[in-house]
């Protein structure tokens, strides 16, 4: 957690140049890495049922007592744990957010980003120097089932939070409509559209591992007969044609403009004339977004996209130009009320 500071000390670091703000960042980076270690070693789960001494905690987590004590003391310093006498306990914030079964648990997010930062950001300078990614992010992810599950869980939860408003913003896709969800993995958005429109049929195209959660969710929703999950590469698979609506949700930021132009051409080819494409994206520059958590996240996320995929967060006007070039008209953007960063962009195939 951010290093706890008295207000006057925080002011010196953050609002003035009396102390190097980078020192705080350095500590925050250590705090983040320490929390990821606590998570990976099962420290927070072991303390879920109550406080423990170091020796009991070491026994529960199968760790070395000396190393664990140092880790636990660091976690106390960063407010992830508390210590009373010889016993350690989860802080209230840890108990609320860092247990797997907590409602809306933050564990998938911390776990996924912990892996990205520790495994992929070691050579951040290389992509900036060479002008392209150092890894094939989705191939890397498909080889890590646990990280892939965290990634899809994180996005599925977000879909649960955003889908209702998204469905209300997209014009109805026709009484016997067909929807294509490219890179729709966990299936959350296609399920929401199919629940809203009882005649709608959906096709989700994604990589095989990414569809695992989608399969379970579609069955649980009782929609096996209306949603087809099709393993395939969205850049090369035969998409067929005649769809009323194509979803490209959190997809375009993974590509550079040249790849994106090709992808949007394919989407135009898959839609019937008058059909719509819907993009869900954190946009790069948004006048109404004040500096703060969302703004900082989008900037760092965009850098991560460039480093791991050669993509970036686009501006609405970039997307509007690319959509026009692919034969789309009437682009519009909506900032979702439940998010400071996510926008829905809609356009109609001529
Ligand atoms: C950022 S996730 C977005 C998931 C979902 N659309 C959402 O918004 O929650 C990107 C998705 O695209 C899929 N994907 C990436 N590259 C792909 C490719 N070449 N072919 C098919 N799916 C791909 C990933 O597996 C992943 O499920």
JSON list of C-alpha atoms in Angstrom, two decimals, residues 111-206:
[
{"chain": "A", "resi": 111, "resn": "UNK", "atom": "CA", "xyz": [-1.75, -11.39, -9.05]},
{"chain": "A", "resi": 112, "resn": "UNK", "atom": "CA", "xyz": [-1.97, -10.62, -12.79]},
{"chain": "A", "resi": 113, "resn": "UNK", "atom": "CA", "xyz": [-0.15, -7.28, -12.58]},
{"chain": "A", "resi": 114, "resn": "UNK", "atom": "CA", "xyz": [2.40, -8.78, -10.19]},
{"chain": "A", "resi": 115, "resn": "UNK", "atom": "CA", "xyz": [3.28, -11.33, -12.87]},
{"chain": "A", "resi": 116, "resn": "UNK", "atom": "CA", "xyz": [3.35, -8.72, -15.65]},
{"chain": "A", "resi": 117, "resn": "UNK", "atom": "CA", "xyz": [5.66, -6.44, -13.70]},
{"chain": "A", "resi": 118, "resn": "UNK", "atom": "CA", "xyz": [7.98, -9.17, -12.43]},
{"chain": "A", "resi": 119, "resn": "UNK", "atom": "CA", "xyz": [8.17, -11.19, -15.66]},
{"chain": "A", "resi": 120, "resn": "UNK", "atom": "CA", "xyz": [7.63, -8.68, -18.48]},
{"chain": "A", "resi": 121, "resn": "UNK", "atom": "CA", "xyz": [8.67, -5.23, -17.31]},
{"chain": "A", "resi": 122, "resn": "UNK", "atom": "CA", "xyz": [12.32, -6.23, -16.62]},
{"chain": "A", "resi": 123, "resn": "UNK", "atom": "CA", "xyz": [13.24, -5.07, -20.15]},
{"chain": "A", "resi": 124, "resn": "UNK", "atom": "CA", "xyz": [10.84, -2.12, -20.49]},
{"chain": "A", "resi": 125, "resn": "UNK", "atom": "CA", "xyz": [13.64, -0.02, -21.99]},
{"chain": "A", "resi": 126, "resn": "UNK", "atom": "CA", "xyz": [14.08, -2.46, -24.87]},
{"chain": "A", "resi": 127, "resn": "UNK", "atom": "CA", "xyz": [10.65, -1.92, -26.40]},
{"chain": "A", "resi": 128, "resn": "UNK", "atom": "CA", "xyz": [11.00, 1.84, -26.06]},
{"chain": "A", "resi": 129, "resn": "UNK", "atom": "CA", "xyz": [14.45, 1.69, -27.67]},
{"chain": "A", "resi": 130, "resn": "UNK", "atom": "CA", "xyz": [13.52, -0.67, -30.50]},
{"chain": "A", "resi": 131, "resn": "UNK", "atom": "CA", "xyz": [9.98, 0.64, -31.11]},
{"chain": "A", "resi": 132, "resn": "UNK", "atom": "CA", "xyz": [8.07, -2.60, -30.62]},
{"chain": "A", "resi": 133, "resn": "UNK", "atom": "CA", "xyz": [7.16, -5.35, -28.19]},
{"chain": "A", "resi": 134, "resn": "UNK", "atom": "CA", "xyz": [9.65, -7.81, -26.75]},
{"chain": "A", "resi": 135, "resn": "UNK", "atom": "CA", "xyz": [7.11, -10.59, -26.32]},
{"chain": "A", "resi": 136, "resn": "UNK", "atom": "CA", "xyz": [3.96, -12.07, -27.88]},
{"chain": "A", "resi": 137, "resn": "UNK", "atom": "CA", "xyz": [1.74, -11.25, -24.90]},
{"chain": "A", "resi": 138, "resn": "UNK", "atom": "CA", "xyz": [-1.21, -13.55, -25.64]},
{"chain": "A", "resi": 139, "resn": "UNK", "atom": "CA", "xyz": [1.04, -16.51, -26.57]},
{"chain": "A", "resi": 140, "resn": "UNK", "atom": "CA", "xyz": [2.88, -15.88, -23.27]},
{"chain": "A", "resi": 141, "resn": "UNK", "atom": "CA", "xyz": [-0.45, -15.76, -21.42]},
{"chain": "A", "resi": 142, "resn": "UNK", "atom": "CA", "xyz": [-1.83, -18.93, -23.02]},
{"chain": "A", "resi": 143, "resn": "UNK", "atom": "CA", "xyz": [1.20, -20.81, -21.58]},
{"chain": "A", "resi": 144, "resn": "UNK", "atom": "CA", "xyz": [0.40, -19.65, -18.01]},
{"chain": "A", "resi": 145, "resn": "UNK", "atom": "CA", "xyz": [-2.97, -21.11, -17.01]},
{"chain": "A", "resi": 146, "resn": "UNK", "atom": "CA", "xyz": [-3.04, -19.47, -13.56]},
{"chain": "A", "resi": 147, "resn": "UNK", "atom": "CA", "xyz": [-2.19, -16.00, -14.86]},
{"chain": "A", "resi": 148, "resn": "UNK", "atom": "CA", "xyz": [-4.62, -16.46, -17.76]},
{"chain": "A", "resi": 149, "resn": "UNK", "atom": "CA", "xyz": [-7.36, -17.41, -15.29]},
{"chain": "A", "resi": 150, "resn": "UNK", "atom": "CA", "xyz": [-6.59, -14.28, -13.20]},
{"chain": "A", "resi": 151, "resn": "UNK", "atom": "CA", "xyz": [-6.64, -12.14, -16.36]},
{"chain": "A", "resi": 152, "resn": "UNK", "atom": "CA", "xyz": [-9.98, -13.49, -17.57]},
{"chain": "A", "resi": 153, "resn": "UNK", "atom": "CA", "xyz": [-11.48, -13.33, -14.06]},
{"chain": "A", "resi": 154, "resn": "UNK", "atom": "CA", "xyz": [-10.43, -9.68, -13.77]},
{"chain": "A", "resi": 155, "resn": "UNK", "atom": "CA", "xyz": [-12.10, -8.87, -17.11]},
{"chain": "A", "resi": 156, "resn": "UNK", "atom": "CA", "xyz": [-15.18, -10.99, -16.42]},
{"chain": "A", "resi": 157, "resn": "UNK", "atom": "CA", "xyz": [-15.75, -9.09, -13.16]},
{"chain": "A", "resi": 158, "resn": "UNK", "atom": "CA", "xyz": [-15.40, -5.82, -15.04]},
{"chain": "A", "resi": 159, "resn": "UNK", "atom": "CA", "xyz": [-17.96, -7.03, -17.58]},
{"chain": "A", "resi": 160, "resn": "UNK", "atom": "CA", "xyz": [-20.35, -7.75, -14.70]},
{"chain": "A", "resi": 161, "resn": "UNK", "atom": "CA", "xyz": [-19.92, -4.16, -13.60]},
{"chain": "A", "resi": 162, "resn": "UNK", "atom": "CA", "xyz": [-20.20, -2.50, -17.04]},
{"chain": "A", "resi": 163, "resn": "UNK", "atom": "CA", "xyz": [-22.39, -4.74, -19.22]},
{"chain": "A", "resi": 164, "resn": "UNK", "atom": "CA", "xyz": [-25.79, -3.41, -18.23]},
{"chain": "A", "resi": 165, "resn": "UNK", "atom": "CA", "xyz": [-24.98, 0.14, -19.29]},
{"chain": "A", "resi": 166, "resn": "UNK", "atom": "CA", "xyz": [-23.21, -1.05, -22.44]},
{"chain": "A", "resi": 167, "resn": "UNK", "atom": "CA", "xyz": [-26.23, -3.08, -23.54]},
{"chain": "A", "resi": 168, "resn": "UNK", "atom": "CA", "xyz": [-28.44, -0.04, -22.95]},
{"chain": "A", "resi": 169, "resn": "UNK", "atom": "CA", "xyz": [-26.18, 2.18, -25.10]},
{"chain": "A", "resi": 170, "resn": "UNK", "atom": "CA", "xyz": [-25.96, -0.13, -28.13]},
{"chain": "A", "resi": 171, "resn": "UNK", "atom": "CA", "xyz": [-28.99, 0.07, -30.46]},
{"chain": "A", "resi": 172, "resn": "UNK", "atom": "CA", "xyz": [-30.94, -3.22, -30.50]},
{"chain": "A", "resi": 173, "resn": "UNK", "atom": "CA", "xyz": [-29.29, -5.64, -32.94]},
{"chain": "A", "resi": 174, "resn": "UNK", "atom": "CA", "xyz": [-32.54, -6.75, -34.68]},
{"chain": "A", "resi": 175, "resn": "UNK", "atom": "CA", "xyz": [-35.16, -9.31, -33.70]},
{"chain": "A", "resi": 176, "resn": "UNK", "atom": "CA", "xyz": [-33.27, -12.31, -35.15]},
{"chain": "A", "resi": 177, "resn": "UNK", "atom": "CA", "xyz": [-29.89, -10.66, -34.74]},
{"chain": "A", "resi": 178, "resn": "UNK", "atom": "CA", "xyz": [-26.43, -12.20, -34.82]},
{"chain": "A", "resi": 179, "resn": "UNK", "atom": "CA", "xyz": [-23.58, -10.95, -32.70]},
{"chain": "A", "resi": 180, "resn": "UNK", "atom": "CA", "xyz": [-19.85, -11.62, -33.13]},
{"chain": "A", "resi": 181, "resn": "UNK", "atom": "CA", "xyz": [-17.62, -11.04, -30.09]},
{"chain": "A", "resi": 182, "resn": "UNK", "atom": "CA", "xyz": [-13.98, -10.93, -31.20]},
{"chain": "A", "resi": 183, "resn": "UNK", "atom": "CA", "xyz": [-11.62, -11.74, -28.34]},
{"chain": "A", "resi": 184, "resn": "UNK", "atom": "CA", "xyz": [-14.65, -12.21, -26.09]},
{"chain": "A", "resi": 185, "resn": "UNK", "atom": "CA", "xyz": [-12.90, -14.88, -23.91]},
{"chain": "A", "resi": 186, "resn": "UNK", "atom": "CA", "xyz": [-14.88, -15.03, -20.66]},
{"chain": "A", "resi": 187, "resn": "UNK", "atom": "CA", "xyz": [-18.16, -14.48, -22.54]},
{"chain": "A", "resi": 188, "resn": "UNK", "atom": "CA", "xyz": [-19.56, -11.91, -20.10]},
{"chain": "A", "resi": 189, "resn": "UNK", "atom": "CA", "xyz": [-20.61, -9.36, -22.70]},
{"chain": "A", "resi": 190, "resn": "UNK", "atom": "CA", "xyz": [-22.16, -11.83, -25.17]},
{"chain": "A", "resi": 191, "resn": "UNK", "atom": "CA", "xyz": [-24.12, -13.40, -22.31]},
{"chain": "A", "resi": 192, "resn": "UNK", "atom": "CA", "xyz": [-25.40, -9.96, -21.29]},
{"chain": "A", "resi": 193, "resn": "UNK", "atom": "CA", "xyz": [-26.54, -9.17, -24.85]},
{"chain": "A", "resi": 194, "resn": "UNK", "atom": "CA", "xyz": [-28.19, -12.60, -25.24]},
{"chain": "A", "resi": 195, "resn": "UNK", "atom": "CA", "xyz": [-30.00, -12.16, -21.92]},
{"chain": "A", "resi": 196, "resn": "UNK", "atom": "CA", "xyz": [-31.27, -8.76, -23.07]},
{"chain": "A", "resi": 197, "resn": "UNK", "atom": "CA", "xyz": [-32.40, -10.00, -26.53]},
{"chain": "A", "resi": 198, "resn": "UNK", "atom": "CA", "xyz": [-34.01, -13.46, -26.36]},
{"chain": "A", "resi": 199, "resn": "UNK", "atom": "CA", "xyz": [-33.71, -14.11, -30.12]},
{"chain": "A", "resi": 200, "resn": "UNK", "atom": "CA", "xyz": [-30.08, -13.00, -30.42]},
{"chain": "A", "resi": 201, "resn": "UNK", "atom": "CA", "xyz": [-27.40, -15.59, -31.28]},
{"chain": "A", "resi": 202, "resn": "UNK", "atom": "CA", "xyz": [-23.78, -14.99, -30.40]},
{"chain": "A", "resi": 203, "resn": "UNK", "atom": "CA", "xyz": [-20.40, -16.23, -31.62]},
{"chain": "A", "resi": 204, "resn": "UNK", "atom": "CA", "xyz": [-17.31, -15.67, -29.47]},
{"chain": "A", "resi": 205, "resn": "UNK", "atom": "CA", "xyz": [-13.94, -16.03, -31.18]},
{"chain": "A", "resi": 206, "resn": "UNK", "atom": "CA", "xyz": [-10.89, -16.27, -28.96]}
]
